[in-house]
């Protein structure tokens, strides 16, 4: 590859990291609280509320069932409203976040369901309030699972960000389509694939290592 294409590859990698980083942060900030709500409002739990649980679960399932490419196109008006544009790295963060939030919520819910019910029962017996149980029992005890869920979400977002290039979302996917596919530059396509593989492997390895360290405490 020419020096110009190498510069484009570096710029595209930074754009991908920006998209994935911001979308992942939004997914964690919104998705984990949604996972908490799904957990505590489920049948037999401390804040049981079937109406809230079913409605929220239905919305999350509906969003998760839409393929990402279709989701990007379907929410273009919302993307324009939020980002003032529907093309580029900033615009791509919107559908990436919308796709990641329900994904994170469900995985976080599964992680919190693995917490020993006896710990929650003991906390309730000692007079702890629901918020105290959530903050001091449910979240700390499910922390390894939540970190693993975050890693899975980040890895998924890397794949989604590559697909965002199909509609001018920027990043490595856009580079692969514009140069690797449309201009038949196989070296660019190969470079993008290698960078994506390395990026996923590094994130997954670091995440797994941190989860093991947290789990051993």
PDB file of C-alpha atoms in Angstrom:
ATOM      1  CA  UNK A   1       0.000   0.000   0.000  1.00  0.00           C
ATOM      2  CA  UNK A   2       1.036   3.571  -0.639  1.00  0.00           C
ATOM      3  CA  UNK A   3       1.823   5.944   2.250  1.00  0.00           C
ATOM      4  CA  UNK A   4      -1.445   7.747   1.492  1.00  0.00           C
ATOM      5  CA  UNK A   5      -3.463   4.559   1.977  1.00  0.00           C
ATOM      6  CA  UNK A   6      -1.556   3.784   5.170  1.00  0.00           C
ATOM      7  CA  UNK A   7      -2.531   7.215   6.474  1.00  0.00           C
ATOM      8  CA  UNK A   8      -6.140   6.503   5.493  1.00  0.00           C
ATOM      9  CA  UNK A   9      -5.964   3.164   7.313  1.00  0.00           C
ATOM     10  CA  UNK A  10      -4.717   4.841  10.501  1.00  0.00           C
ATOM     11  CA  UNK A  11      -7.370   7.553  10.265  1.00  0.00           C
ATOM     12  CA  UNK A  12     -10.088   4.963   9.658  1.00  0.00           C
ATOM     13  CA  UNK A  13      -8.886   2.918  12.649  1.00  0.00           C
ATOM     14  CA  UNK A  14      -9.090   6.006  14.874  1.00  0.00           C
ATOM     15  CA  UNK A  15     -12.598   6.722  13.556  1.00  0.00           C
ATOM     16  CA  UNK A  16     -13.632   3.151  14.350  1.00  0.00           C
ATOM     17  CA  UNK A  17     -12.183   3.390  17.854  1.00  0.00           C
ATOM     18  CA  UNK A  18     -14.093   6.650  18.378  1.00  0.00           C
ATOM     19  CA  UNK A  19     -17.390   5.171  17.172  1.00  0.00           C
ATOM     20  CA  UNK A  20     -17.030   1.984  19.181  1.00  0.00           C
ATOM     21  CA  UNK A  21     -15.748   3.768  22.295  1.00  0.00           C
ATOM     22  CA  UNK A  22     -18.556   6.320  22.481  1.00  0.00           C
ATOM     23  CA  UNK A  23     -21.274   3.800  21.585  1.00  0.00           C
ATOM     24  CA  UNK A  24     -19.918   1.336  24.160  1.00  0.00           C
ATOM     25  CA  UNK A  25     -19.932   4.004  26.875  1.00  0.00           C
ATOM     26  CA  UNK A  26     -23.522   4.928  26.054  1.00  0.00           C
ATOM     27  CA  UNK A  27     -24.504   1.244  26.034  1.00  0.00           C
ATOM     28  CA  UNK A  28     -22.980   0.702  29.495  1.00  0.00           C
ATOM     29  CA  UNK A  29     -24.486   3.860  31.002  1.00  0.00           C
ATOM     30  CA  UNK A  30     -27.994   3.082  29.729  1.00  0.00           C
ATOM     31  CA  UNK A  31     -27.925  -0.681  29.197  1.00  0.00           C
ATOM     32  CA  UNK A  32     -26.833  -1.738  32.690  1.00  0.00           C
ATOM     33  CA  UNK A  33     -29.602   0.263  34.453  1.00  0.00           C
ATOM     34  CA  UNK A  34     -32.100  -1.276  32.036  1.00  0.00           C
ATOM     35  CA  UNK A  35     -30.684  -4.692  32.918  1.00  0.00           C
ATOM     36  CA  UNK A  36     -31.153  -3.865  36.600  1.00  0.00           C
ATOM     37  CA  UNK A  37     -34.786  -2.913  35.975  1.00  0.00           C
ATOM     38  CA  UNK A  38     -35.407  -6.133  34.048  1.00  0.00           C
ATOM     39  CA  UNK A  39     -33.862  -8.129  36.898  1.00  0.00           C
ATOM     40  CA  UNK A  40     -35.559  -6.533  39.905  1.00  0.00           C
ATOM     41  CA  UNK A  41     -39.009  -6.311  38.274  1.00  0.00           C
ATOM     42  CA  UNK A  42     -39.058  -9.970  37.192  1.00  0.00           C
ATOM     43  CA  UNK A  43     -41.447 -12.401  38.855  1.00  0.00           C
ATOM     44  CA  UNK A  44     -40.464 -13.186  42.441  1.00  0.00           C
ATOM     45  CA  UNK A  45     -37.851 -10.429  42.718  1.00  0.00           C
ATOM     46  CA  UNK A  46     -37.781  -7.567  45.193  1.00  0.00           C
ATOM     47  CA  UNK A  47     -39.516  -4.979  42.993  1.00  0.00           C
ATOM     48  CA  UNK A  48     -41.738  -7.350  41.031  1.00  0.00           C
ATOM     49  CA  UNK A  49     -43.736  -5.491  38.409  1.00  0.00           C
ATOM     50  CA  UNK A  50     -44.897  -7.630  35.529  1.00  0.00           C
ATOM     51  CA  UNK A  51     -46.225  -4.693  33.502  1.00  0.00           C
ATOM     52  CA  UNK A  52     -42.926  -2.815  33.535  1.00  0.00           C
ATOM     53  CA  UNK A  53     -40.948  -6.001  32.939  1.00  0.00           C
ATOM     54  CA  UNK A  54     -43.048  -7.146  29.993  1.00  0.00           C
ATOM     55  CA  UNK A  55     -43.203  -3.749  28.272  1.00  0.00           C
ATOM     56  CA  UNK A  56     -39.484  -3.065  28.680  1.00  0.00           C
ATOM     57  CA  UNK A  57     -38.618  -6.605  27.638  1.00  0.00           C
ATOM     58  CA  UNK A  58     -40.799  -6.320  24.535  1.00  0.00           C
ATOM     59  CA  UNK A  59     -39.149  -3.045  23.480  1.00  0.00           C
ATOM     60  CA  UNK A  60     -35.674  -4.497  24.002  1.00  0.00           C
ATOM     61  CA  UNK A  61     -36.519  -7.686  22.105  1.00  0.00           C
ATOM     62  CA  UNK A  62     -38.053  -5.705  19.232  1.00  0.00           C
ATOM     63  CA  UNK A  63     -34.955  -3.547  18.880  1.00  0.00           C
ATOM     64  CA  UNK A  64     -32.620  -6.530  19.053  1.00  0.00           C
ATOM     65  CA  UNK A  65     -34.584  -8.399  16.387  1.00  0.00           C
ATOM     66  CA  UNK A  66     -33.936  -5.750  13.700  1.00  0.00           C
ATOM     67  CA  UNK A  67     -30.787  -6.447  11.643  1.00  0.00           C
ATOM     68  CA  UNK A  68     -28.257  -3.652  12.108  1.00  0.00           C
ATOM     69  CA  UNK A  69     -28.145  -2.621   8.437  1.00  0.00           C
ATOM     70  CA  UNK A  70     -31.936  -2.187   8.418  1.00  0.00           C
ATOM     71  CA  UNK A  71     -31.834  -0.401  11.769  1.00  0.00           C
ATOM     72  CA  UNK A  72     -29.318   2.138  10.452  1.00  0.00           C
ATOM     73  CA  UNK A  73     -31.589   3.016   7.546  1.00  0.00           C
ATOM     74  CA  UNK A  74     -34.794   2.967   9.589  1.00  0.00           C
ATOM     75  CA  UNK A  75     -33.599   5.517  12.142  1.00  0.00           C
ATOM     76  CA  UNK A  76     -31.947   7.945   9.720  1.00  0.00           C
ATOM     77  CA  UNK A  77     -34.450  10.699  10.672  1.00  0.00           C
ATOM     78  CA  UNK A  78     -33.570  10.186  14.343  1.00  0.00           C
ATOM     79  CA  UNK A  79     -29.863  10.171  13.479  1.00  0.00           C
ATOM     80  CA  UNK A  80     -30.241  13.479  11.633  1.00  0.00           C
ATOM     81  CA  UNK A  81     -32.108  14.919  14.622  1.00  0.00           C
ATOM     82  CA  UNK A  82     -29.386  13.912  17.082  1.00  0.00           C
ATOM     83  CA  UNK A  83     -26.215  14.311  15.007  1.00  0.00           C
ATOM     84  CA  UNK A  84     -27.423  16.914  12.474  1.00  0.00           C
ATOM     85  CA  UNK A  85     -26.216  14.576   9.723  1.00  0.00           C
ATOM     86  CA  UNK A  86     -26.742  11.004   8.557  1.00  0.00           C
ATOM     87  CA  UNK A  87     -23.252  10.437   7.132  1.00  0.00           C
ATOM     88  CA  UNK A  88     -19.892  10.123   8.830  1.00  0.00           C
ATOM     89  CA  UNK A  89     -18.417   8.940  12.085  1.00  0.00           C
ATOM     90  CA  UNK A  90     -20.547  11.106  14.359  1.00  0.00           C
ATOM     91  CA  UNK A  91     -23.748   9.988  12.672  1.00  0.00           C
ATOM     92  CA  UNK A  92     -22.764   6.306  12.919  1.00  0.00           C
ATOM     93  CA  UNK A  93     -22.527   6.557  16.704  1.00  0.00           C
ATOM     94  CA  UNK A  94     -26.316   6.987  16.921  1.00  0.00           C
ATOM     95  CA  UNK A  95     -27.416   3.654  15.340  1.00  0.00           C
ATOM     96  CA  UNK A  96     -24.480   1.890  16.995  1.00  0.00           C
ATOM     97  CA  UNK A  97     -25.699   3.094  20.394  1.00  0.00           C
ATOM     98  CA  UNK A  98     -29.323   2.207  19.626  1.00  0.00           C
ATOM     99  CA  UNK A  99     -28.254  -1.312  18.650  1.00  0.00           C
ATOM    100  CA  UNK A 100     -25.891  -1.773  21.601  1.00  0.00           C
ATOM    101  CA  UNK A 101     -28.157  -0.589  24.438  1.00  0.00           C
ATOM    102  CA  UNK A 102     -30.697  -3.466  24.287  1.00  0.00           C
ATOM    103  CA  UNK A 103     -27.899  -5.950  23.628  1.00  0.00           C
ATOM    104  CA  UNK A 104     -26.061  -4.766  26.738  1.00  0.00           C
ATOM    105  CA  UNK A 105     -29.284  -4.720  28.773  1.00  0.00           C
ATOM    106  CA  UNK A 106     -30.041  -8.382  28.097  1.00  0.00           C
ATOM    107  CA  UNK A 107     -26.505  -9.598  28.761  1.00  0.00           C
ATOM    108  CA  UNK A 108     -26.357  -7.522  31.949  1.00  0.00           C
ATOM    109  CA  UNK A 109     -29.668  -9.014  33.046  1.00  0.00           C
ATOM    110  CA  UNK A 110     -28.294 -12.522  32.508  1.00  0.00           C
ATOM    111  CA  UNK A 111     -25.175 -11.649  34.537  1.00  0.00           C
ATOM    112  CA  UNK A 112     -27.269 -10.348  37.455  1.00  0.00           C
ATOM    113  CA  UNK A 113     -29.514 -13.395  37.405  1.00  0.00           C
ATOM    114  CA  UNK A 114     -26.447 -15.477  38.248  1.00  0.00           C
ATOM    115  CA  UNK A 115     -26.056 -13.724  41.623  1.00  0.00           C
ATOM    116  CA  UNK A 116     -26.763 -16.086  44.533  1.00  0.00           C
ATOM    117  CA  UNK A 117     -30.362 -15.386  45.658  1.00  0.00           C
ATOM    118  CA  UNK A 118     -29.285 -16.201  49.207  1.00  0.00           C
ATOM    119  CA  UNK A 119     -27.165 -13.039  49.302  1.00  0.00           C
ATOM    120  CA  UNK A 120     -30.143 -10.911  48.348  1.00  0.00           C
ATOM    121  CA  UNK A 121     -32.364 -12.681  50.857  1.00  0.00           C
ATOM    122  CA  UNK A 122     -29.806 -12.115  53.605  1.00  0.00           C
ATOM    123  CA  UNK A 123     -29.540  -8.430  52.722  1.00  0.00           C
ATOM    124  CA  UNK A 124     -33.314  -8.040  52.819  1.00  0.00           C
ATOM    125  CA  UNK A 125     -33.433  -9.825  56.172  1.00  0.00           C
ATOM    126  CA  UNK A 126     -30.972  -7.277  57.552  1.00  0.00           C
ATOM    127  CA  UNK A 127     -33.266  -4.449  56.490  1.00  0.00           C
ATOM    128  CA  UNK A 128     -31.437  -3.273  53.404  1.00  0.00           C
ATOM    129  CA  UNK A 129     -33.495  -1.176  51.003  1.00  0.00           C
ATOM    130  CA  UNK A 130     -33.879  -2.208  47.353  1.00  0.00           C
ATOM    131  CA  UNK A 131     -31.404   0.490  46.275  1.00  0.00           C
ATOM    132  CA  UNK A 132     -28.868  -0.686  48.862  1.00  0.00           C
ATOM    133  CA  UNK A 133     -29.269  -4.259  47.660  1.00  0.00           C
ATOM    134  CA  UNK A 134     -28.756  -3.172  44.053  1.00  0.00           C
ATOM    135  CA  UNK A 135     -25.687  -1.030  44.795  1.00  0.00           C
ATOM    136  CA  UNK A 136     -24.017  -3.198  47.450  1.00  0.00           C
ATOM    137  CA  UNK A 137     -25.013  -6.737  46.494  1.00  0.00           C
ATOM    138  CA  UNK A 138     -26.423  -7.117  42.994  1.00  0.00           C
ATOM    139  CA  UNK A 139     -23.943  -4.984  41.040  1.00  0.00           C
ATOM    140  CA  UNK A 140     -20.754  -5.904  42.959  1.00  0.00           C
ATOM    141  CA  UNK A 141     -21.528  -9.631  42.880  1.00  0.00           C
ATOM    142  CA  UNK A 142     -22.300  -9.542  39.148  1.00  0.00           C
ATOM    143  CA  UNK A 143     -19.279  -7.373  38.275  1.00  0.00           C
ATOM    144  CA  UNK A 144     -17.268 -10.107  36.472  1.00  0.00           C
ATOM    145  CA  UNK A 145     -20.305 -10.940  34.369  1.00  0.00           C
ATOM    146  CA  UNK A 146     -20.941  -7.276  33.640  1.00  0.00           C
ATOM    147  CA  UNK A 147     -17.362  -6.764  32.503  1.00  0.00           C
ATOM    148  CA  UNK A 148     -17.617  -9.832  30.274  1.00  0.00           C
ATOM    149  CA  UNK A 149     -20.886  -8.444  28.899  1.00  0.00           C
ATOM    150  CA  UNK A 150     -19.180  -5.152  28.129  1.00  0.00           C
ATOM    151  CA  UNK A 151     -16.401  -6.929  26.264  1.00  0.00           C
ATOM    152  CA  UNK A 152     -18.929  -8.887  24.186  1.00  0.00           C
ATOM    153  CA  UNK A 153     -20.771  -5.649  23.415  1.00  0.00           C
ATOM    154  CA  UNK A 154     -17.570  -3.877  22.333  1.00  0.00           C
ATOM    155  CA  UNK A 155     -16.594  -6.773  20.061  1.00  0.00           C
ATOM    156  CA  UNK A 156     -20.076  -6.799  18.522  1.00  0.00           C
ATOM    157  CA  UNK A 157     -19.895  -3.044  17.966  1.00  0.00           C
ATOM    158  CA  UNK A 158     -16.641  -3.429  16.060  1.00  0.00           C
ATOM    159  CA  UNK A 159     -18.493  -5.656  13.595  1.00  0.00           C
ATOM    160  CA  UNK A 160     -21.439  -3.259  13.478  1.00  0.00           C
ATOM    161  CA  UNK A 161     -19.107  -0.303  12.851  1.00  0.00           C
ATOM    162  CA  UNK A 162     -17.672  -2.094   9.841  1.00  0.00           C
ATOM    163  CA  UNK A 163     -21.196  -2.553   8.477  1.00  0.00           C
ATOM    164  CA  UNK A 164     -21.863   1.155   9.052  1.00  0.00           C
ATOM    165  CA  UNK A 165     -19.404   1.817   6.237  1.00  0.00           C
ATOM    166  CA  UNK A 166     -22.042   0.517   3.814  1.00  0.00           C
ATOM    167  CA  UNK A 167     -23.978   3.779   4.207  1.00  0.00           C
ATOM    168  CA  UNK A 168     -21.028   6.124   4.625  1.00  0.00           C
ATOM    169  CA  UNK A 169     -20.559   5.622   8.332  1.00  0.00           C
ATOM    170  CA  UNK A 170     -16.825   6.153   8.218  1.00  0.00           C
ATOM    171  CA  UNK A 171     -14.151   4.032   9.847  1.00  0.00           C
ATOM    172  CA  UNK A 172     -12.582   0.812   8.613  1.00  0.00           C
ATOM    173  CA  UNK A 173     -15.772  -0.437   6.989  1.00  0.00           C
ATOM    174  CA  UNK A 174     -16.032   2.675   4.838  1.00  0.00           C
ATOM    175  CA  UNK A 175     -12.374   2.338   3.833  1.00  0.00           C
ATOM    176  CA  UNK A 176     -12.862  -1.318   2.878  1.00  0.00           C
ATOM    177  CA  UNK A 177     -15.892  -0.514   0.732  1.00  0.00           C
ATOM    178  CA  UNK A 178     -14.539   2.605  -0.997  1.00  0.00           C
ATOM    179  CA  UNK A 179     -11.061   1.275  -1.738  1.00  0.00           C
ATOM    180  CA  UNK A 180     -11.109  -2.467  -1.241  1.00  0.00           C
ATOM    181  CA  UNK A 181     -14.447  -3.207  -2.932  1.00  0.00           C
ATOM    182  CA  UNK A 182     -15.296  -0.331  -5.280  1.00  0.00           C
ATOM    183  CA  UNK A 183     -11.727   0.196  -6.504  1.00  0.00           C
ATOM    184  CA  UNK A 184     -10.769  -3.500  -6.402  1.00  0.00           C
ATOM    185  CA  UNK A 185      -7.742  -2.893  -4.164  1.00  0.00           C
ATOM    186  CA  UNK A 186      -7.416  -6.269  -2.507  1.00  0.00           C
ATOM    187  CA  UNK A 187      -4.457  -5.148  -0.405  1.00  0.00           C
ATOM    188  CA  UNK A 188      -6.624  -2.518   1.297  1.00  0.00           C
ATOM    189  CA  UNK A 189      -9.363  -5.068   1.943  1.00  0.00           C
ATOM    190  CA  UNK A 190      -6.847  -7.515   3.407  1.00  0.00           C
ATOM    191  CA  UNK A 191      -5.307  -4.818   5.598  1.00  0.00           C
ATOM    192  CA  UNK A 192      -8.711  -3.810   6.967  1.00  0.00           C
ATOM    193  CA  UNK A 193      -9.593  -7.435   7.750  1.00  0.00           C
ATOM    194  CA  UNK A 194      -6.275  -7.980   9.534  1.00  0.00           C
ATOM    195  CA  UNK A 195      -6.664  -4.801  11.589  1.00  0.00           C
ATOM    196  CA  UNK A 196     -10.205  -5.794  12.605  1.00  0.00           C
ATOM    197  CA  UNK A 197      -9.070  -9.284  13.622  1.00  0.00           C
ATOM    198  CA  UNK A 198      -6.165  -7.921  15.682  1.00  0.00           C
ATOM    199  CA  UNK A 199      -8.420  -5.307  17.296  1.00  0.00           C
ATOM    200  CA  UNK A 200     -10.997  -7.910  18.340  1.00  0.00           C
ATOM    201  CA  UNK A 201      -8.325 -10.275  19.648  1.00  0.00           C
ATOM    202  CA  UNK A 202      -6.665  -7.553  21.740  1.00  0.00           C
ATOM    203  CA  UNK A 203      -9.957  -6.359  23.264  1.00  0.00           C
ATOM    204  CA  UNK A 204     -11.168  -9.888  23.962  1.00  0.00           C
ATOM    205  CA  UNK A 205      -7.860 -10.931  25.530  1.00  0.00           C
ATOM    206  CA  UNK A 206      -7.650  -7.849  27.756  1.00  0.00           C
ATOM    207  CA  UNK A 207     -11.275  -8.269  28.772  1.00  0.00           C
ATOM    208  CA  UNK A 208     -10.874 -11.961  29.604  1.00  0.00           C
ATOM    209  CA  UNK A 209      -7.746 -11.239  31.626  1.00  0.00           C
ATOM    210  CA  UNK A 210      -9.501  -8.538  33.653  1.00  0.00           C
ATOM    211  CA  UNK A 211     -12.541 -10.751  34.250  1.00  0.00           C
ATOM    212  CA  UNK A 212     -10.282 -13.529  35.583  1.00  0.00           C
ATOM    213  CA  UNK A 213      -8.523 -11.091  37.883  1.00  0.00           C
ATOM    214  CA  UNK A 214     -11.807  -9.730  39.245  1.00  0.00           C
ATOM    215  CA  UNK A 215     -13.242 -13.236  39.666  1.00  0.00           C
ATOM    216  CA  UNK A 216     -10.261 -14.341  41.804  1.00  0.00           C
ATOM    217  CA  UNK A 217     -10.692 -11.562  44.342  1.00  0.00           C
TER     218      UNK A 217
END
